[in-house]
mmCIF file of C-alpha atoms and ligand atoms in Angstrom:
data_model
loop_
_atom_site.group_PDB
_atom_site.id
_atom_site.type_symbol
_atom_site.label_atom_id
_atom_site.label_comp_id
_atom_site.label_asym_id
_atom_site.label_seq_id
_atom_site.Cartn_x
_atom_site.Cartn_y
_atom_site.Cartn_z
ATOM 1 C CA MET A 1 0.557 238.734 -18.052
ATOM 2 C CA GLN A 2 0.500 239.345 -21.780
ATOM 3 C CA ILE A 3 -2.637 237.616 -23.040
ATOM 4 C CA VAL A 4 -2.740 237.000 -26.770
ATOM 5 C CA ILE A 5 -5.832 235.539 -28.425
ATOM 6 C CA PHE A 6 -5.962 234.023 -31.920
ATOM 7 C CA GLU A 7 -8.668 232.453 -34.057
ATOM 8 C CA THR A 8 -6.891 229.135 -34.608
ATOM 9 C CA PRO A 9 -4.437 226.752 -32.895
ATOM 10 C CA GLU A 10 -2.119 227.217 -35.877
ATOM 11 C CA GLU A 11 -1.786 230.936 -35.174
ATOM 12 C CA VAL A 12 -1.103 230.105 -31.521
ATOM 13 C CA ALA A 13 1.764 227.821 -32.596
ATOM 14 C CA ASN A 14 3.128 230.424 -34.999
ATOM 15 C CA HIS A 15 3.158 233.116 -32.345
ATOM 16 C CA ALA A 16 4.920 230.808 -29.881
ATOM 17 C CA ALA A 17 7.435 229.955 -32.642
ATOM 18 C CA ASP A 18 8.094 233.680 -33.117
ATOM 19 C CA TRP A 19 9.099 233.966 -29.448
ATOM 20 C CA VAL A 20 11.459 230.977 -29.663
ATOM 21 C CA ASP A 21 12.851 232.089 -33.027
ATOM 22 C CA THR A 22 13.542 235.626 -31.807
ATOM 23 C CA LEU A 23 15.315 234.309 -28.708
ATOM 24 C CA LEU A 24 17.523 231.831 -30.593
ATOM 25 C CA ARG A 25 18.609 234.414 -33.159
ATOM 26 C CA GLN A 26 19.416 236.886 -30.404
ATOM 27 C CA LYS A 27 21.040 234.341 -28.056
ATOM 28 C CA PRO A 28 22.089 231.141 -29.896
ATOM 29 C CA ASN A 29 23.131 229.435 -26.636
ATOM 30 C CA ALA A 30 19.772 230.144 -25.012
ATOM 31 C CA VAL A 31 18.332 227.686 -22.516
ATOM 32 C CA LEU A 32 14.835 226.584 -23.481
ATOM 33 C CA GLY A 33 12.319 224.898 -21.206
ATOM 34 C CA LEU A 34 10.170 222.510 -23.239
ATOM 35 C CA ALA A 35 6.798 220.841 -22.782
ATOM 36 C CA THR A 36 5.092 217.740 -24.128
ATOM 37 C CA GLY A 37 1.391 217.064 -24.746
ATOM 38 C CA SER A 38 -0.621 217.622 -27.899
ATOM 39 C CA THR A 39 -0.641 221.431 -27.650
ATOM 40 C CA PRO A 40 3.047 222.138 -28.464
ATOM 41 C CA ILE A 41 3.268 219.609 -31.324
ATOM 42 C CA GLU A 42 2.388 222.295 -33.862
ATOM 43 C CA LEU A 43 4.939 224.665 -32.326
ATOM 44 C CA TYR A 44 7.670 222.038 -32.823
ATOM 45 C CA ALA A 45 6.539 221.527 -36.423
ATOM 46 C CA LYS A 46 6.875 225.284 -37.008
ATOM 47 C CA LEU A 47 10.358 225.302 -35.470
ATOM 48 C CA VAL A 48 11.429 222.377 -37.672
ATOM 49 C CA ALA A 49 10.095 224.224 -40.741
ATOM 50 C CA ARG A 50 11.978 227.381 -39.764
ATOM 51 C CA HIS A 51 15.135 225.319 -39.233
ATOM 52 C CA GLU A 52 14.794 223.809 -42.724
ATOM 53 C CA GLN A 53 13.674 226.886 -44.600
ATOM 54 C CA ASP A 54 14.970 229.783 -42.590
ATOM 55 C CA ALA A 55 18.234 228.537 -41.032
ATOM 56 C CA LEU A 56 16.929 228.644 -37.477
ATOM 57 C CA CYS A 57 19.892 227.133 -35.627
ATOM 58 C CA PHE A 58 19.821 224.941 -32.511
ATOM 59 C CA ALA A 59 23.529 224.016 -32.499
ATOM 60 C CA LYS A 60 24.228 225.784 -29.201
ATOM 61 C CA THR A 61 20.781 225.519 -27.652
ATOM 62 C CA VAL A 62 20.319 223.745 -24.333
ATOM 63 C CA THR A 63 16.912 222.352 -23.388
ATOM 64 C CA PHE A 64 15.240 221.167 -20.203
ATOM 65 C CA ASN A 65 11.917 219.376 -20.385
ATOM 66 C CA LEU A 66 9.285 219.947 -17.750
ATOM 67 C CA ASP A 67 8.600 216.346 -16.905
ATOM 68 C CA GLU A 68 9.078 212.662 -17.613
ATOM 69 C CA TYR A 69 7.257 209.528 -16.491
ATOM 70 C CA PHE A 70 8.740 207.824 -13.431
ATOM 71 C CA GLN A 71 10.818 204.729 -14.213
ATOM 72 C CA ILE A 72 9.970 204.750 -17.920
ATOM 73 C CA GLN A 73 12.614 203.440 -20.331
ATOM 74 C CA PRO A 74 13.913 206.368 -22.432
ATOM 75 C CA ASP A 75 13.372 204.362 -25.631
ATOM 76 C CA SER A 76 9.768 203.474 -24.747
ATOM 77 C CA PRO A 77 7.499 205.034 -27.387
ATOM 78 C CA GLN A 78 5.534 206.607 -24.485
ATOM 79 C CA SER A 79 8.502 208.358 -22.891
ATOM 80 C CA TYR A 80 8.727 212.107 -23.197
ATOM 81 C CA ARG A 81 12.289 211.549 -24.464
ATOM 82 C CA SER A 82 10.824 209.662 -27.448
ATOM 83 C CA PHE A 83 8.211 212.392 -27.925
ATOM 84 C CA MET A 84 10.858 215.127 -28.006
ATOM 85 C CA ASN A 85 13.173 213.140 -30.295
ATOM 86 C CA TYR A 86 10.331 212.513 -32.698
ATOM 87 C CA HIS A 87 8.791 215.993 -32.783
ATOM 88 C CA LEU A 88 11.907 218.155 -32.491
ATOM 89 C CA PHE A 89 15.344 216.845 -31.570
ATOM 90 C CA ASN A 90 15.730 214.391 -34.485
ATOM 91 C CA LYS A 91 14.650 217.056 -36.958
ATOM 92 C CA VAL A 92 16.860 220.015 -36.047
ATOM 93 C CA ASN A 93 20.599 220.473 -35.502
ATOM 94 C CA ILE A 94 20.464 220.278 -31.706
ATOM 95 C CA GLN A 95 23.130 218.274 -29.857
ATOM 96 C CA LYS A 96 21.287 215.528 -27.987
ATOM 97 C CA SER A 97 23.817 215.836 -25.164
ATOM 98 C CA ASN A 98 22.406 219.329 -24.564
ATOM 99 C CA THR A 99 18.841 218.063 -24.110
ATOM 100 C CA TYR A 100 17.733 217.099 -20.617
ATOM 101 C CA LEU A 101 14.644 215.514 -19.085
ATOM 102 C CA PRO A 102 14.001 214.857 -15.387
ATOM 103 C CA THR A 103 14.429 211.105 -15.594
ATOM 104 C CA CYS A 104 14.403 208.573 -12.795
ATOM 105 C CA SER A 105 15.135 204.916 -13.524
ATOM 106 C CA GLU A 106 14.242 201.952 -11.314
ATOM 107 C CA THR A 107 17.641 202.020 -9.636
ATOM 108 C CA GLN A 108 17.689 205.763 -8.956
ATOM 109 C CA ASN A 109 16.390 207.775 -6.030
ATOM 110 C CA PRO A 110 13.744 210.288 -7.170
ATOM 111 C CA ARG A 111 14.684 212.782 -4.447
ATOM 112 C CA GLN A 112 18.321 212.789 -5.543
ATOM 113 C CA GLN A 113 17.321 212.963 -9.212
ATOM 114 C CA GLY A 114 15.172 216.030 -8.472
ATOM 115 C CA LEU A 115 18.083 217.770 -6.764
ATOM 116 C CA ASN A 116 20.399 216.843 -9.641
ATOM 117 C CA TYR A 117 17.996 218.328 -12.196
ATOM 118 C CA GLU A 118 17.732 221.571 -10.238
ATOM 119 C CA ARG A 119 21.532 221.759 -10.117
ATOM 120 C CA LEU A 120 21.835 221.147 -13.870
ATOM 121 C CA ILE A 121 19.384 223.954 -14.625
ATOM 122 C CA LYS A 122 21.230 226.312 -12.304
ATOM 123 C CA ASP A 123 24.644 225.376 -13.748
ATOM 124 C CA SER A 124 23.368 226.055 -17.269
ATOM 125 C CA GLY A 125 22.584 229.635 -16.244
ATOM 126 C CA GLY A 126 18.829 229.153 -15.785
ATOM 127 C CA ILE A 127 16.004 228.863 -18.282
ATOM 128 C CA ASP A 128 15.539 231.827 -20.636
ATOM 129 C CA LEU A 129 12.141 230.831 -22.018
ATOM 130 C CA GLN A 130 9.904 228.100 -20.638
ATOM 131 C CA ILE A 131 7.182 226.723 -22.922
ATOM 132 C CA LEU A 132 4.089 225.443 -21.103
ATOM 133 C CA GLY A 133 0.777 223.781 -21.821
ATOM 134 C CA ILE A 134 -1.971 223.522 -19.242
ATOM 135 C CA GLY A 135 -3.928 220.536 -17.966
ATOM 136 C CA ALA A 136 -7.720 220.657 -17.858
ATOM 137 C CA ASN A 137 -7.346 220.819 -14.057
ATOM 138 C CA GLY A 138 -4.935 223.775 -14.251
ATOM 139 C CA HIS A 139 -1.717 221.774 -13.864
ATOM 140 C CA ILE A 140 1.555 222.929 -15.395
ATOM 141 C CA GLY A 141 4.202 220.276 -15.988
ATOM 142 C CA PHE A 142 2.824 217.553 -13.752
ATOM 143 C CA ASN A 143 2.214 219.891 -10.836
ATOM 144 C CA GLU A 144 -1.246 218.720 -9.914
ATOM 145 C CA PRO A 145 -3.671 220.843 -7.876
ATOM 146 C CA SER A 146 -2.368 221.134 -4.267
ATOM 147 C CA SER A 147 1.273 221.297 -5.446
ATOM 148 C CA SER A 148 3.239 223.834 -3.445
ATOM 149 C CA LEU A 149 3.658 227.066 -5.363
ATOM 150 C CA ALA A 150 7.296 226.956 -4.201
ATOM 151 C CA SER A 151 7.890 223.326 -5.262
ATOM 152 C CA ARG A 152 11.061 222.154 -7.030
ATOM 153 C CA THR A 153 11.754 219.153 -9.282
ATOM 154 C CA ARG A 154 10.370 216.028 -7.624
ATOM 155 C CA ILE A 155 8.192 212.971 -8.034
ATOM 156 C CA LYS A 156 4.400 213.522 -8.224
ATOM 157 C CA THR A 157 1.501 211.115 -8.148
ATOM 158 C CA LEU A 158 -0.889 211.945 -10.976
ATOM 159 C CA THR A 159 -4.583 212.644 -10.442
ATOM 160 C CA GLN A 160 -7.271 210.365 -11.830
ATOM 161 C CA GLN A 161 -8.306 213.179 -14.198
ATOM 162 C CA THR A 162 -4.790 213.517 -15.625
ATOM 163 C CA LEU A 163 -4.500 209.753 -16.019
ATOM 164 C CA LYS A 164 -7.829 209.719 -17.819
ATOM 165 C CA ASP A 165 -6.955 212.739 -20.010
ATOM 166 C CA ASN A 166 -3.636 211.152 -21.019
ATOM 167 C CA SER A 167 -4.963 207.593 -21.426
ATOM 168 C CA ARG A 168 -5.811 208.426 -25.051
ATOM 169 C CA LEU A 169 -2.088 208.327 -25.750
ATOM 170 C CA PHE A 170 -1.636 204.755 -24.471
ATOM 171 C CA GLY A 171 -2.659 201.552 -26.223
ATOM 172 C CA GLU A 172 -5.062 199.189 -24.427
ATOM 173 C CA ASP A 173 -2.359 196.768 -23.325
ATOM 174 C CA GLU A 174 0.249 199.452 -22.671
ATOM 175 C CA TYR A 175 1.241 200.281 -19.074
ATOM 176 C CA GLN A 176 0.394 203.889 -18.160
ATOM 177 C CA PRO A 177 2.639 205.197 -15.354
ATOM 178 C CA ASP A 178 0.765 206.876 -12.491
ATOM 179 C CA LYS A 179 3.758 208.894 -11.292
ATOM 180 C CA ALA A 180 6.095 211.364 -12.943
ATOM 181 C CA MET A 181 9.145 213.474 -12.244
ATOM 182 C CA THR A 182 8.316 217.128 -12.824
ATOM 183 C CA MET A 183 9.904 220.531 -12.453
ATOM 184 C CA GLY A 184 8.212 222.257 -9.540
ATOM 185 C CA ILE A 185 6.165 225.424 -9.778
ATOM 186 C CA GLY A 186 9.100 227.286 -8.202
ATOM 187 C CA THR A 187 11.415 225.821 -10.868
ATOM 188 C CA ILE A 188 9.069 226.910 -13.656
ATOM 189 C CA THR A 189 8.558 230.425 -12.360
ATOM 190 C CA ASP A 190 12.342 230.894 -12.031
ATOM 191 C CA ALA A 191 12.501 230.981 -15.859
ATOM 192 C CA LYS A 192 13.123 234.493 -17.189
ATOM 193 C CA TYR A 193 10.155 234.227 -19.560
ATOM 194 C CA VAL A 194 7.291 231.740 -19.545
ATOM 195 C CA LEU A 195 5.000 231.199 -22.513
ATOM 196 C CA LEU A 196 1.868 229.131 -21.931
ATOM 197 C CA MET A 197 -0.124 227.832 -24.897
ATOM 198 C CA ALA A 198 -3.727 226.643 -24.587
ATOM 199 C CA THR A 199 -6.163 225.621 -27.289
ATOM 200 C CA GLY A 200 -9.639 224.114 -27.319
ATOM 201 C CA LYS A 201 -12.786 224.366 -25.240
ATOM 202 C CA ASN A 202 -11.714 221.785 -22.667
ATOM 203 C CA LYS A 203 -9.029 224.234 -21.480
ATOM 204 C CA ALA A 204 -11.375 227.248 -21.143
ATOM 205 C CA GLU A 205 -12.154 226.766 -17.454
ATOM 206 C CA ALA A 206 -8.524 226.162 -16.452
ATOM 207 C CA VAL A 207 -7.479 229.234 -18.476
ATOM 208 C CA ASN A 208 -10.116 231.385 -16.806
ATOM 209 C CA ASN A 209 -9.027 230.179 -13.344
ATOM 210 C CA MET A 210 -5.381 230.807 -14.206
ATOM 211 C CA ILE A 211 -6.002 234.392 -15.331
ATOM 212 C CA THR A 212 -8.905 235.625 -13.231
ATOM 213 C CA GLY A 213 -9.049 233.201 -10.331
ATOM 214 C CA PRO A 214 -7.254 233.606 -7.033
ATOM 215 C CA LEU A 215 -3.566 232.719 -6.796
ATOM 216 C CA SER A 216 -4.005 229.219 -5.474
ATOM 217 C CA ALA A 217 -2.342 225.819 -5.318
ATOM 218 C CA HIS A 218 -5.750 224.576 -6.439
ATOM 219 C CA CYS A 219 -4.924 225.973 -9.891
ATOM 220 C CA PRO A 220 -1.120 225.585 -10.247
ATOM 221 C CA ALA A 221 -1.051 227.730 -13.424
ATOM 222 C CA SER A 222 -2.340 230.706 -11.402
ATOM 223 C CA ALA A 223 1.273 230.984 -10.117
ATOM 224 C CA LEU A 224 1.998 232.720 -13.444
ATOM 225 C CA GLN A 225 0.121 235.740 -12.074
ATOM 226 C CA MET A 226 3.245 236.338 -9.964
ATOM 227 C CA HIS A 227 5.621 236.076 -12.930
ATOM 228 C CA GLU A 228 7.286 239.181 -14.297
ATOM 229 C CA ASN A 229 7.258 237.983 -17.924
ATOM 230 C CA ALA A 230 4.371 235.607 -18.549
ATOM 231 C CA ILE A 231 2.890 235.337 -22.036
ATOM 232 C CA VAL A 232 -0.358 233.402 -22.427
ATOM 233 C CA VAL A 233 -1.243 232.474 -26.009
ATOM 234 C CA LEU A 234 -4.783 231.202 -26.564
ATOM 235 C CA ASP A 235 -7.119 230.257 -29.351
ATOM 236 C CA LYS A 236 -10.610 231.678 -29.163
ATOM 237 C CA GLU A 237 -12.053 228.492 -27.677
ATOM 238 C CA ALA A 238 -9.585 228.379 -24.820
ATOM 239 C CA ALA A 239 -10.320 232.094 -24.254
ATOM 240 C CA SER A 240 -14.088 231.623 -24.432
ATOM 241 C CA LEU A 241 -14.781 232.042 -20.684
ATOM 242 C CA LEU A 242 -12.689 235.197 -20.265
ATOM 243 C CA SER A 243 -14.650 238.397 -19.832
ATOM 244 C CA ASP A 244 -12.016 241.067 -20.519
ATOM 245 C CA THR A 245 -10.983 239.938 -23.999
ATOM 246 C CA GLU A 246 -11.474 243.369 -25.553
ATOM 247 C CA TYR A 247 -8.878 244.857 -23.240
ATOM 248 C CA TYR A 248 -6.486 241.927 -23.818
ATOM 249 C CA GLN A 249 -6.747 242.409 -27.569
ATOM 250 C CA TRP A 250 -6.211 246.145 -27.354
ATOM 251 C CA ALA A 251 -3.213 245.705 -25.024
ATOM 252 C CA ASP A 252 -1.814 243.045 -27.365
ATOM 253 C CA SER A 253 -1.949 245.382 -30.368
ATOM 254 C CA GLN A 254 -0.018 247.943 -28.316
ATOM 255 C CA ASN A 255 2.493 245.346 -27.099
ATOM 256 C CA ARG A 256 3.185 244.300 -30.683
ATOM 257 C CA LYS A 257 4.172 247.854 -31.566
ATOM 258 C CA LEU A 258 6.375 248.028 -28.482
ATOM 259 C CA ASN A 259 7.988 244.662 -29.309
ATOM 260 C CA GLU A 260 8.652 245.813 -32.864
ATOM 261 C CA LYS A 261 10.329 248.957 -31.682
ATOM 262 C CA PHE A 262 12.191 247.712 -28.591
ATOM 263 C CA GLY A 263 12.473 243.928 -29.162
ATOM 264 C CA TYR A 264 10.626 241.006 -27.607
ATOM 265 C CA TYR A 265 13.029 240.423 -24.742
ATOM 266 C CA HIS A 266 14.276 243.098 -22.420
ATOM 267 C CA ASN A 267 16.672 240.992 -20.363
ATOM 268 C CA ALA A 268 17.671 237.961 -22.424
HETATM 269 C C1 LIG B 1 0.412 216.654 -19.635
HETATM 270 C C2 LIG B 1 1.763 217.376 -19.453
HETATM 271 C C3 LIG B 1 1.618 218.876 -19.417
HETATM 272 C C4 LIG B 1 0.681 219.318 -20.523
HETATM 273 C C5 LIG B 1 -0.705 218.783 -20.265
HETATM 274 C C6 LIG B 1 -1.721 219.162 -21.342
HETATM 275 O O1 LIG B 1 -0.123 216.117 -18.494
HETATM 276 N N1 LIG B 1 2.486 216.950 -18.316
HETATM 277 O O2 LIG B 1 2.893 219.474 -19.545
HETATM 278 O O3 LIG B 1 0.634 220.719 -20.572
HETATM 279 O O4 LIG B 1 -0.654 217.370 -20.177
HETATM 280 O O5 LIG B 1 -1.582 218.335 -22.445
HETATM 281 P P1 LIG B 1 -2.284 218.577 -23.846
HETATM 282 O O6 LIG B 1 -1.506 219.647 -24.510
HETATM 283 O O7 LIG B 1 -2.171 217.258 -24.531
HETATM 284 O O8 LIG B 1 -3.683 218.967 -23.562
#
């Protein structure tokens, strides 16, 4: 794992934007894995700014989102499709037909939809860079604790904690789905690179379990310990329970020199 620690969430977003930017300039038809939640909003704002000011081009980019609420209408303001349109897709030159989410409508079979999504990812050549956030309980995508570390795209029932954490995003009389379609942990770790962003004190325990805890389905993000190219970008609050931060910072300064000399990606 490359662990990178910054003072502020804005620096976290900027660093994540550097990874996306570098990939898209090197491989314009790259396949990006995208995440929702409040953490990546600033990353998307940075990418939009780079598109407007610095000609960052999405014309050939293909994207796969981690998850989507089960049986939600795509045009519902609470759908992850609406979130992505609002924060990124409507503001850059991406072709909407190249943007995918693991949807499942009322008339569709979630098992079949999961298989279809896996096939689409495979047919696109696989994900080059997967962006991730982390839940306060260590989930990635909607892979709640106890999810198989080998899981693939499927329907998941959300935990009470996740429902509570996400209830802030729903109005009082708005229906909050208790199930979602999500890439599995096996799907996520198949990506060539994964970049997880975490900010704020309420993520500190999950971050510590992910990095220093045992590899365990109890903390789905700990699966990144097995990933060849995992980058974890934290602000100082999210990193506040880690004990080896001096080493991480020293290693990061060395990695930056290596990246400058040899490039960020060695197999993109
Ligand atoms: C949701 C999403 C995750 C996200 C997590 C954290 O449940 N399914 O992909 O990482 O919440 O969200 P936030 O960034 O808002 O803390």
